[in-house]
Amino acid sequence: MQKGDHLFLVDGSAYIFRAYHALPPLTRKSDGLPVGAVSGFCNMLWKLVEEARETAVGVAPTHFAVIFDYSSTTFRNALYDGYKANREAPPEDLIPQFPLIREAVRAFDLPCIEKEGYEADDLIATYACHAVAAGGEVTIVSSDKDLMQLVGPQVILYDQMKDKRLGPEEVKEKFGVYPEKMIDLQALVGDTSDNVPGVPGIGPKTAAQLLDEYGDLETLLARASEIKQAKRRENLIQFADQARLSKKLVTLDCSTPLDTPLDELFVHEPDGEKLIAFLKAMEFTSLTRRVSTKLGLEASSVEAAPVATTGALRGPDFDGATKPAQFVTAATSSLLPLSPVAHAAAVLEGAKPAPFDRSTYVTIRDVETLEAWMDEAREAGILAFDIETNSLFANMADLVGVSFATAPGRAAYVPLAHASAATTGDLWDEKGADDSVGPQIPLDVALSILKPVLEDPAVLKIGQNFKFDCLVMSRYGVTIAPFDDTMLISYALDASSSLEGHGMDELSERFLGHKPISYKELCGSGKGQVAIAHCAIDKVTEYAAEDADVTLRLWKTLKPRLAGEGLTAVYERLERPLLPVLMRMEARGIRVDRDILSRLSARFSQKAAALEEEIAELAGERFNPGSPKQIAEILFGKLGLPGGKKTKTGQWSTDAKVLEELALSGNPIARHIVDWRQLTKLKGTYTDALPAYMDGEGRIHTSYSMASTTTGRLSSSEPNLQNIPVRTEEGRAIRTAFIAPPGKKLLSADYSQIELRILAHVADIPQLKTAFQEGLDIHAMTASEMFGVPVEGMPSEIRRRAKAINFGIVYGISAFGLSNQLSIPREEAGAYIRRYFERFPGIRDYMDEAKAFCREHGYVETLFGRRAHYPDIRHSNASVRAALERAAINAPIQGTAADIIRRAMIRMEDALAEARLSARMLLQVHDELIFEVEEDEIEATIPVVKRVMEEAALPAVELSVPLEVEARAADNWDEAH
DNA sequence: TACAGATCTTA
DNA sequence: GTAAGATCTGTAC
């Protein structure tokens, strides 16, 4: 090698994992051998070899090598036995591909380098050092940060996926230090994936800053006592040796003995036939075509190479690459002494239920088989059940098929309404369809077999997000009972703001370590999406049966935790019984007057158009008032108005608050933009959008989510009927479109001040409790306590401020927030809060207790035992921590209110039935319930509804303040509210 | 086509 | 200052 030469070093092991994860899983050769990663690997390698000159690297290699990890034990394990100890085993279907990938490299006629006792990174470092010494240049094909220490004037990293080259400047940009200091930075930061410890509490940002200030690791450790931040100083002193060890672990070894000298890595013409023979054997048709075209060979004249495709080819090389000791397989374990811990782990691994195997799932196409499965369900007493439909709207979804599982791994799919693969708009499709998809049990026959089991009191049905399935099935005359819902179990256990969610795919990955086939993988997404009824039935079987299988396994994992963690009552009293109630509310829907909405749309659109003219006039040009960016350009740029605050992306904010202030200082354009926004918002979000959700009877069916808030509140979507406008007159007009059918009225019943009442109870504030008991004006009373002003003749501004403080308290008040809300200086807001705490010291005690409880347990509780988890409550960033503390203060209050209205809803239907009333509950808006009531039953219904709501906390909790409910009936929601 | 950000609606 | 969801713009893929 000499000056001008260019060496490419491909980090083969990293390449494999990128190829594996970049490609859709389960790519198999015709004999069933998984080859997805091999395919991705070959494509990437070919692309790199062929197109290096056109990439960001810009030169073609003169020397080339692909380098792999060989074994798990290296000199680093001698330094630190925890090294790479928490690496997970490679995916099952990837393992047989490791040897094939080495075959692939040889087929490309490229050197395939690996060495026992050394990691790929050390080999790469050594070759790079040799090449630099010889005056050559080096491109390392990898984006691994561990390799960044090698970057220098002659060495760059190349990220092929992103086609980006990383030189010293890019490293500096990414990590804040130049490559020479990467080792020190890594030593401080550590690396979770390799189990390099580093120094606790130091991340990349802090490490870069420290190295910038002190120069290098040793100097930093020597002068650690000078550091101001107490925690950081302590850690650097305490963990100095750990940092030194980490440094040794991350430092790459440039003196690896090389079996293949650098000069032998020179590039030569590949043996085209050998390569094509391999690619053909792998059945990579398009790559075979590309390669043969490029090399000017006729692919058909080359015979596929015999490639060993069994496990026999598994060499000693690959499993060590990532497998930690405790996953050593039976075959090798006899050679290695297992520690007791590793042994226990191996035993536990063996006790795990059968791994997921989609090939065992059954497609049921005849009555006898279906009956046999139902017998099995009766025998087992449990049945995980899932449906596939043609719509996500449960009120209009039709069944396409059903799946179920009776035991882990034992699952089946029953196609019921599949049609042939879609060709667009062909009239013959519908008739010819059934022939090409094979036999299906007629829907009514299948239902007659399923129904007795789904309704059998001795068979527990298990679903995931079961409200959807129950609702659809109810439209087929099936009332599923008894049941459990894994989504609700998970929610009762783990409602948390930082945990992702309670969807099946997430739960499966979290609790079963298994990634199910996603809907997207089955049906595609966006324009390419296909109806499930048109997907191949064998694919749908894998997908649908897997969902049932996963649901069953989740239930087995999660259900026992309820009792273990004392959450059975929450699940059985607040979650599960609400599901059928909400299901019926969604099924009923609420009547909406289409004409009212369209008249409002016309009115809003006319007014908005007029405003748009005036805005253009005032601005001197036309622009889009819907674009905050353009507004900022016009107002703060062209017109030179003073900007207020900035958004987090650095743009000038143009929110209503900023514009209101500009309007007050005499800028009519700001006022007009605010008004325009309001009108277009009302039109776009409500009057235009709502009619699209109406069904044939003029009713809208929202969907309630029982598991998407941290506090226990419900949420409503498609459409969201919990944010229908009420504050402005124009907005309120939208509520007049929500009506009752002839002969009926809408009844609205809402809790008055429920959260403040709960606060008065839990924080035990005598003045507040008395005020509520005596039915006083709570905000006026607060103002009077705080400012010493008599309630009689109190200025409205004083009361308004007290009201804002009361709300703020419930939200975990901060001076910043209150000053924002009231548009007063931060100091003044702070003074208010101090005075509030002086007058009501119990409030501060409550807040401190909530925070302390949360710090200790990681969660807070409502009066009914519902938990909201805040695992990051001890976050080191003070403002993040403060935000979590506010949430932890608010959650028990908001959550208790949510629990109370849930209890009311659960009891409501029986109470109405017992009173022989026909009122139907339609909507819930956090502290309000909306009913449809026969006109002549209104008088009788109101007291029943009020009683159920006001007594909803009893007998579990006896509040020391009364709950009050206001109820009113009218022709539309506006007047009833 | 998909996603994040800004804004606005509710309790 | 709490808890949500929808729409539109603008940009990245």
PDB file of C-alpha atoms (C1' of nucleotides) in Angstrom, chain A residues 627 629 710 715 718 720 804 808 813 816 894, chain C residues 1-11:
ATOM      1  CA  SER A 627     -49.384  29.824   8.630  1.00  0.00           C
ATOM      2  CA  LYS A 629     -44.486  31.264   9.914  1.00  0.00           C
ATOM      3  CA  THR A 710     -52.315   8.526  32.943  1.00  0.00           C
ATOM      4  CA  SER A 715     -60.498  10.173  25.992  1.00  0.00           C
ATOM      5  CA  GLU A 718     -63.090  10.022  15.800  1.00  0.00           C
ATOM      6  CA  ASN A 720     -63.512  13.913  19.759  1.00  0.00           C
ATOM      7  CA  ALA A 804     -57.280  31.159  38.617  1.00  0.00           C
ATOM      8  CA  GLY A 808     -53.696  26.436  39.486  1.00  0.00           C
ATOM      9  CA  ILE A 813     -49.261  25.494  40.626  1.00  0.00           C
ATOM     10  CA  PHE A 816     -44.541  30.884  36.091  1.00  0.00           C
ATOM     11  CA  GLN A 894     -58.048  14.452  38.549  1.00  0.00           C
TER      12      GLN A 894
ATOM     13  C1'  DG C   1     -49.330  25.071  36.302  1.00  0.00           C
ATOM     14  C1'  DT C   2     -53.010  19.136  34.920  1.00  0.00           C
ATOM     15  C1'  DA C   3     -55.311  15.817  31.332  1.00  0.00           C
ATOM     16  C1'  DA C   4     -56.566  15.013  26.293  1.00  0.00           C
ATOM     17  C1'  DG C   5     -57.345  15.091  20.336  1.00  0.00           C
ATOM     18  C1'  DA C   6     -57.767  17.485  15.679  1.00  0.00           C
ATOM     19  C1'  DT C   7     -56.222  20.325  12.051  1.00  0.00           C
ATOM     20  C1'  DC C   8     -53.123  22.749   9.365  1.00  0.00           C
ATOM     21  C1'  DT C   9     -48.423  23.937   7.729  1.00  0.00           C
ATOM     22  C1'  DG C  10     -43.989  22.800   6.364  1.00  0.00           C
ATOM     23  C1'  DT C  11     -40.476  19.645   5.706  1.00  0.00           C
TER      24       DT C  11
END
